Amino acid sequence: MTKILTEKPAKILLGCLAAFITLIIASIQLVGPEAFAAKADDAEFLYERTSMVKNQIAERGISDRRVIEAMMSVPRHKFVPDKYITRAYDDNPLPIGYGQTISQPYIVAYMTEVLNLNKNSTVLEVGTGSGYQAAILSPLVKKVYTIEIIPELAKSAAVRLKDLGYTNVDAGIGDGYYGWTTHAPFDAIIVTAAAGHIPPPLLEQLKSNGRMVIPVGGSFMVQNLILISKGKDGIITTRNLIPVRFVPLTGKHD
Ligand code: SAM
């Protein structure tokens, strides 16, 4: 995924951001989503995660407090292969095997924020990968369905998510181009692999007033992150957000 570069912020802004992050960490410790991953966390990674949230997420404009809390609470180092554990909080995607990647933290936060989720939302993720994006969604919504086409990745992510206590996530194996009809319709859909076009089955499985975020473009071309909104009347509108680089959405439709 594309690395996002930002301009050097003014000192005063840095001070405010540091105070903001400190406040959030304190609130997580006091009343935060204890039911989720913090309990499985290792203290040694707390500093790295705090820096990640401050420097890569908050300073680049992610402002939804709940998204920031989720990024702060999920132990990203538990979602990367052991050999990359010391790089888990780096500002880039990392390999997770089978030619796939765990996305850059900023992109995960950005895609989550634009979906405008709430506690009653039911979300479909296409492209489970490591399970990290599903874990970030978990504390923000009622239910997460995540589907992965590579069986080995799907199985290991399902075990990881269960072991870490993300009880509202269902992980399945399948071709997400066709969505997950059994559980449709969804309030939001997030596709974490680049499609050549917007899959019509996913549009059908999006509720009225729902939102979908999806990278669109070929493997060796510029891809655009697209935000799709479905109006009350079923009318679809699309908006180009930012250029990105994702692994391709594979499957029979290809
Ligand atoms: N969201 C993941 C995470 O948090 O680790 C990262 C996703 S990775 C960039 C893209 C994933 O999409 C890969 O694991 C890939 O196997 C999967 N994928 C590709 N095509 C797919 C399809 N048609 N249906 C479901 N998953 C697919």
Short mmCIF file of C-alpha atoms and ligand atoms in Angstrom, two decimals:
data_model
loop_
_atom_site.label_atom_id
_atom_site.label_comp_id
_atom_site.label_asym_id
_atom_site.label_seq_id
_atom_site.Cartn_x
_atom_site.Cartn_y
_atom_site.Cartn_z
CA MET A 1 0.00 0.00 0.00
CA THR A 2 1.12 3.51 -0.66
CA LYS A 3 3.20 5.18 1.98
CA ILE A 4 1.62 8.46 2.94
CA LEU A 5 3.99 11.33 3.56
CA THR A 6 2.92 14.31 5.61
CA GLU A 7 4.27 17.79 6.14
CA LYS A 8 6.11 18.60 9.35
CA PRO A 9 3.50 19.76 11.83
CA ALA A 10 3.92 22.85 13.99
CA LYS A 11 5.29 22.29 17.49
CA ILE A 12 2.09 23.38 19.12
CA LEU A 13 0.11 20.80 17.18
CA LEU A 14 2.57 18.12 18.28
CA GLY A 15 2.04 19.12 21.89
CA CYS A 16 -1.74 18.86 21.51
CA LEU A 17 -1.47 15.51 19.79
CA ALA A 18 0.80 14.11 22.49
CA ALA A 19 -1.71 15.22 25.13
CA PHE A 20 -4.55 13.71 23.13
CA ILE A 21 -2.82 10.32 22.76
CA THR A 22 -1.90 10.31 26.46
CA LEU A 23 -5.55 10.94 27.28
CA ILE A 24 -6.67 8.10 25.06
CA ILE A 25 -4.16 5.66 26.54
CA ALA A 26 -5.33 6.65 30.01
CA SER A 27 -8.97 6.16 29.03
CA ILE A 28 -8.22 2.73 27.54
CA GLN A 29 -6.53 1.72 30.77
CA LEU A 30 -9.48 2.95 32.83
CA VAL A 31 -12.61 2.19 30.85
CA GLY A 32 -11.39 0.98 27.44
CA PRO A 33 -12.29 -2.16 25.53
CA GLU A 34 -10.79 -4.52 28.11
CA ALA A 35 -12.72 -7.39 26.62
CA PHE A 36 -10.55 -7.16 23.57
CA ALA A 37 -6.88 -7.51 22.81
CA ALA A 38 -5.27 -5.40 25.51
CA LYS A 39 -5.43 -8.40 27.81
CA ALA A 40 -3.28 -10.37 25.40
CA ASP A 41 -0.84 -7.56 24.86
CA ASP A 42 2.83 -7.43 25.75
CA ALA A 43 3.94 -4.32 27.60
CA GLU A 44 7.14 -4.15 25.57
CA PHE A 45 5.14 -3.27 22.46
CA LEU A 46 3.05 -0.57 24.11
CA TYR A 47 5.62 2.13 23.46
CA GLU A 48 5.90 1.20 19.78
CA ARG A 49 2.15 1.10 19.37
CA THR A 50 1.76 4.47 21.07
CA SER A 51 4.32 6.00 18.70
CA MET A 52 2.59 4.39 15.74
CA VAL A 53 -0.77 5.84 16.74
CA LYS A 54 0.68 9.28 17.41
CA ASN A 55 3.01 9.61 14.41
CA GLN A 56 1.32 7.58 11.70
CA ILE A 57 -2.36 7.88 12.61
CA ALA A 58 -3.30 10.98 14.61
CA GLU A 59 -0.72 13.33 13.06
CA ARG A 60 -1.88 12.38 9.59
CA GLY A 61 -5.41 13.42 10.31
CA ILE A 62 -7.29 10.39 11.61
CA SER A 63 -9.52 12.07 14.18
CA ASP A 64 -12.30 9.60 15.05
CA ARG A 65 -11.60 8.85 18.70
CA ARG A 66 -13.03 5.32 18.48
CA VAL A 67 -10.80 4.44 15.52
CA ILE A 68 -7.75 5.76 17.38
CA GLU A 69 -8.72 3.72 20.45
CA ALA A 70 -9.06 0.60 18.32
CA MET A 71 -5.64 1.17 16.72
CA MET A 72 -4.26 1.62 20.23
CA SER A 73 -5.89 -1.51 21.63
CA VAL A 74 -5.09 -4.12 18.97
CA PRO A 75 -1.70 -5.84 19.38
CA ARG A 76 -0.50 -5.66 15.77
CA HIS A 77 2.62 -7.68 16.65
CA LYS A 78 0.34 -10.72 17.18
CA PHE A 79 -0.79 -10.53 13.54
CA VAL A 80 2.61 -10.66 11.81
CA PRO A 81 4.89 -13.67 11.29
CA ASP A 82 7.49 -14.07 14.07
CA LYS A 83 10.34 -12.99 11.83
CA TYR A 84 8.71 -9.57 11.36
CA ILE A 85 7.64 -9.03 14.97
CA THR A 86 10.18 -6.25 15.57
CA ARG A 87 8.83 -4.44 12.50
CA ALA A 88 5.16 -4.90 13.35
CA TYR A 89 4.59 -1.19 14.06
CA ASP A 90 6.56 0.10 11.05
CA ASP A 91 4.97 2.53 8.65
CA ASN A 92 4.44 0.00 5.86
CA PRO A 93 2.73 -3.26 4.90
CA LEU A 94 4.50 -6.54 5.80
CA PRO A 95 4.47 -10.00 4.23
CA ILE A 96 2.18 -12.58 5.87
CA GLY A 97 2.94 -15.51 3.53
CA TYR A 98 1.30 -16.83 0.35
CA GLY A 99 2.35 -13.62 -1.42
CA GLN A 100 -0.03 -11.53 0.73
CA THR A 101 0.45 -8.62 3.12
CA ILE A 102 -0.90 -7.05 6.29
CA SER A 103 -1.77 -3.49 5.30
CA GLN A 104 0.05 -0.32 6.41
CA PRO A 105 -1.40 0.90 9.74
CA TYR A 106 -2.44 4.29 8.33
CA ILE A 107 -4.41 2.68 5.50
CA VAL A 108 -6.19 0.37 7.97
CA ALA A 109 -7.19 3.37 10.12
CA TYR A 110 -8.18 5.50 7.13
CA MET A 111 -10.39 2.84 5.54
CA THR A 112 -12.01 2.19 8.91
CA GLU A 113 -12.70 5.87 9.55
CA VAL A 114 -14.35 6.58 6.19
CA LEU A 115 -16.92 3.82 6.82
CA ASN A 116 -18.53 5.88 9.62
CA LEU A 117 -19.28 2.79 11.71
CA ASN A 118 -21.33 2.60 14.87
CA LYS A 119 -22.07 0.05 17.60
CA ASN A 120 -25.01 -1.39 15.62
CA SER A 121 -23.17 -1.85 12.33
CA THR A 122 -22.71 -5.20 10.63
CA VAL A 123 -19.64 -5.19 8.42
CA LEU A 124 -18.27 -7.47 5.71
CA GLU A 125 -14.53 -7.51 5.13
CA VAL A 126 -13.24 -9.08 1.91
CA GLY A 127 -9.63 -10.23 2.34
CA THR A 128 -9.08 -11.41 5.93
CA GLY A 129 -5.31 -11.88 5.49
CA SER A 130 -3.82 -11.84 8.99
CA GLY A 131 -7.11 -10.81 10.65
CA TYR A 132 -5.71 -7.43 11.75
CA GLN A 133 -8.30 -5.27 9.96
CA ALA A 134 -11.09 -7.46 11.34
CA ALA A 135 -9.67 -7.00 14.85
CA ILE A 136 -9.66 -3.21 14.40
CA LEU A 137 -13.30 -3.32 13.27
CA SER A 138 -14.37 -5.62 16.09
CA PRO A 139 -14.66 -3.14 19.00
CA LEU A 140 -16.36 -0.56 16.77
CA VAL A 141 -19.32 -2.57 15.55
CA LYS A 142 -21.87 -5.22 16.43
CA LYS A 143 -20.65 -7.93 14.04
CA VAL A 144 -17.80 -8.48 11.60
CA TYR A 145 -17.92 -11.06 8.82
CA THR A 146 -14.57 -11.55 7.11
CA ILE A 147 -13.89 -13.74 4.11
CA GLU A 148 -10.56 -14.95 2.70
CA ILE A 149 -9.84 -16.88 -0.49
CA ILE A 150 -6.61 -18.59 0.68
CA PRO A 151 -7.73 -21.37 3.04
CA GLU A 152 -4.47 -21.46 5.07
CA LEU A 153 -4.67 -17.72 5.80
CA ALA A 154 -8.39 -17.92 6.58
CA LYS A 155 -7.85 -20.76 9.07
CA SER A 156 -4.90 -19.20 10.86
CA ALA A 157 -6.66 -15.81 11.09
CA ALA A 158 -9.78 -17.46 12.53
CA VAL A 159 -7.71 -19.16 15.26
CA ARG A 160 -5.77 -15.94 15.99
CA LEU A 161 -8.94 -13.84 16.28
CA LYS A 162 -10.57 -16.41 18.56
CA ASP A 163 -7.48 -16.75 20.78
CA LEU A 164 -7.27 -12.96 21.15
CA GLY A 165 -10.92 -12.74 22.18
CA TYR A 166 -12.54 -11.06 19.19
CA THR A 167 -15.78 -12.90 19.74
CA ASN A 168 -17.94 -10.84 17.37
CA VAL A 169 -15.88 -11.79 14.30
CA ASP A 170 -16.86 -14.68 12.00
CA ALA A 171 -14.12 -15.70 9.58
CA GLY A 172 -14.91 -17.73 6.47
CA ILE A 173 -13.14 -19.21 3.46
CA GLY A 174 -14.37 -18.20 0.02
CA ASP A 175 -14.28 -15.82 -2.90
CA GLY A 176 -15.29 -12.45 -1.48
CA TYR A 177 -16.02 -11.06 -4.94
CA TYR A 178 -19.43 -12.67 -4.43
CA GLY A 179 -19.81 -11.33 -0.89
CA TRP A 180 -21.33 -13.51 1.81
CA THR A 181 -24.99 -13.95 0.89
CA THR A 182 -25.99 -15.82 4.07
CA HIS A 183 -25.25 -12.78 6.22
CA ALA A 184 -26.15 -10.00 3.77
CA PRO A 185 -27.14 -7.18 3.66
CA PHE A 186 -24.34 -5.24 5.37
CA ASP A 187 -24.17 -1.70 6.74
CA ALA A 188 -20.61 -1.46 5.48
CA ILE A 189 -18.24 -3.41 3.26
CA ILE A 190 -14.46 -3.08 3.25
CA VAL A 191 -12.43 -4.70 0.49
CA THR A 192 -8.72 -5.03 1.27
CA ALA A 193 -7.52 -6.27 -2.14
CA ALA A 194 -7.60 -4.32 -5.42
CA ALA A 195 -10.40 -5.11 -7.84
CA GLY A 196 -10.48 -4.32 -11.57
CA HIS A 197 -14.03 -3.05 -11.11
CA ILE A 198 -16.55 -2.68 -8.31
CA PRO A 199 -18.04 -6.17 -7.80
CA PRO A 200 -21.82 -6.01 -8.53
CA PRO A 201 -22.60 -8.70 -5.87
CA LEU A 202 -21.06 -6.44 -3.21
CA LEU A 203 -23.18 -3.49 -4.33
CA GLU A 204 -26.26 -5.70 -4.04
CA GLN A 205 -25.30 -6.82 -0.53
CA LEU A 206 -24.88 -3.24 0.72
CA LYS A 207 -27.83 -1.84 2.69
CA SER A 208 -29.50 1.45 1.82
CA ASN A 209 -27.52 4.20 3.53
CA GLY A 210 -24.56 1.79 3.55
CA ARG A 211 -20.96 2.50 2.68
CA MET A 212 -18.27 0.49 0.94
CA VAL A 213 -14.57 1.23 0.61
CA ILE A 214 -12.56 -0.56 -2.06
CA PRO A 215 -9.27 -0.13 -3.93
CA VAL A 216 -9.92 -0.22 -7.68
CA GLY A 217 -7.23 -0.66 -10.36
CA GLY A 218 -4.87 -3.22 -11.86
CA SER A 219 -1.83 -4.77 -10.14
CA PHE A 220 0.71 -2.68 -12.03
CA MET A 221 -1.39 0.44 -12.37
CA VAL A 222 -2.31 3.29 -10.07
CA GLN A 223 -5.15 2.13 -7.87
CA ASN A 224 -7.66 4.47 -6.30
CA LEU A 225 -9.36 3.97 -3.01
CA ILE A 226 -13.05 4.50 -3.75
CA LEU A 227 -15.79 5.29 -1.26
CA ILE A 228 -19.20 4.10 -2.39
CA SER A 229 -22.44 5.24 -0.79
CA LYS A 230 -25.81 3.67 -1.40
CA GLY A 231 -28.65 6.14 -0.93
CA LYS A 232 -32.04 5.44 0.61
CA ASP A 233 -33.41 5.06 -2.91
CA GLY A 234 -30.64 2.60 -3.82
CA ILE A 235 -28.78 5.20 -5.90
CA ILE A 236 -25.03 4.61 -5.88
CA THR A 237 -22.53 7.45 -5.62
CA THR A 238 -18.75 7.07 -5.71
CA ARG A 239 -15.90 9.27 -4.56
CA ASN A 240 -12.17 8.89 -5.26
CA LEU A 241 -10.24 9.17 -2.01
CA ILE A 242 -6.49 8.54 -2.31
CA PRO A 243 -4.06 6.58 -4.52
CA VAL A 244 -3.08 3.23 -2.95
CA ARG A 245 -1.26 0.00 -3.75
CA PHE A 246 -2.89 -3.32 -2.79
CA VAL A 247 -2.43 -6.95 -3.76
CA PRO A 248 -5.05 -8.02 -6.34
CA LEU A 249 -8.50 -9.39 -5.65
CA THR A 250 -8.20 -12.87 -7.15
CA GLY A 251 -10.79 -15.52 -7.96
CA LYS A 252 -12.82 -16.86 -10.86
CA HIS A 253 -14.10 -13.45 -11.94
CA ASP A 254 -10.48 -12.47 -12.75
N1 SAM B 1 -7.02 -7.19 5.69
C1 SAM B 1 -5.82 -7.99 5.78
C2 SAM B 1 -5.16 -7.87 7.11
O1 SAM B 1 -5.63 -7.10 7.96
O2 SAM B 1 -4.16 -8.57 7.32
C3 SAM B 1 -4.86 -7.71 4.66
C4 SAM B 1 -5.41 -8.09 3.36
S1 SAM B 1 -4.26 -8.43 2.11
C5 SAM B 1 -3.74 -6.83 1.64
C6 SAM B 1 -5.45 -8.93 0.88
C7 SAM B 1 -6.08 -10.27 1.17
O3 SAM B 1 -7.15 -10.45 0.27
C8 SAM B 1 -5.14 -11.44 0.98
O4 SAM B 1 -5.07 -12.23 2.12
C9 SAM B 1 -5.75 -12.19 -0.19
O5 SAM B 1 -5.56 -13.58 -0.16
C10 SAM B 1 -7.21 -11.81 -0.05
N2 SAM B 1 -8.02 -11.98 -1.27
C11 SAM B 1 -7.66 -11.74 -2.56
N3 SAM B 1 -8.69 -12.00 -3.37
C12 SAM B 1 -9.72 -12.40 -2.60
C13 SAM B 1 -11.05 -12.80 -2.85
N4 SAM B 1 -11.55 -12.86 -4.10
N5 SAM B 1 -11.84 -13.14 -1.81
C14 SAM B 1 -11.37 -13.10 -0.54
N6 SAM B 1 -10.10 -12.73 -0.23
C15 SAM B 1 -9.29 -12.38 -1.25
#
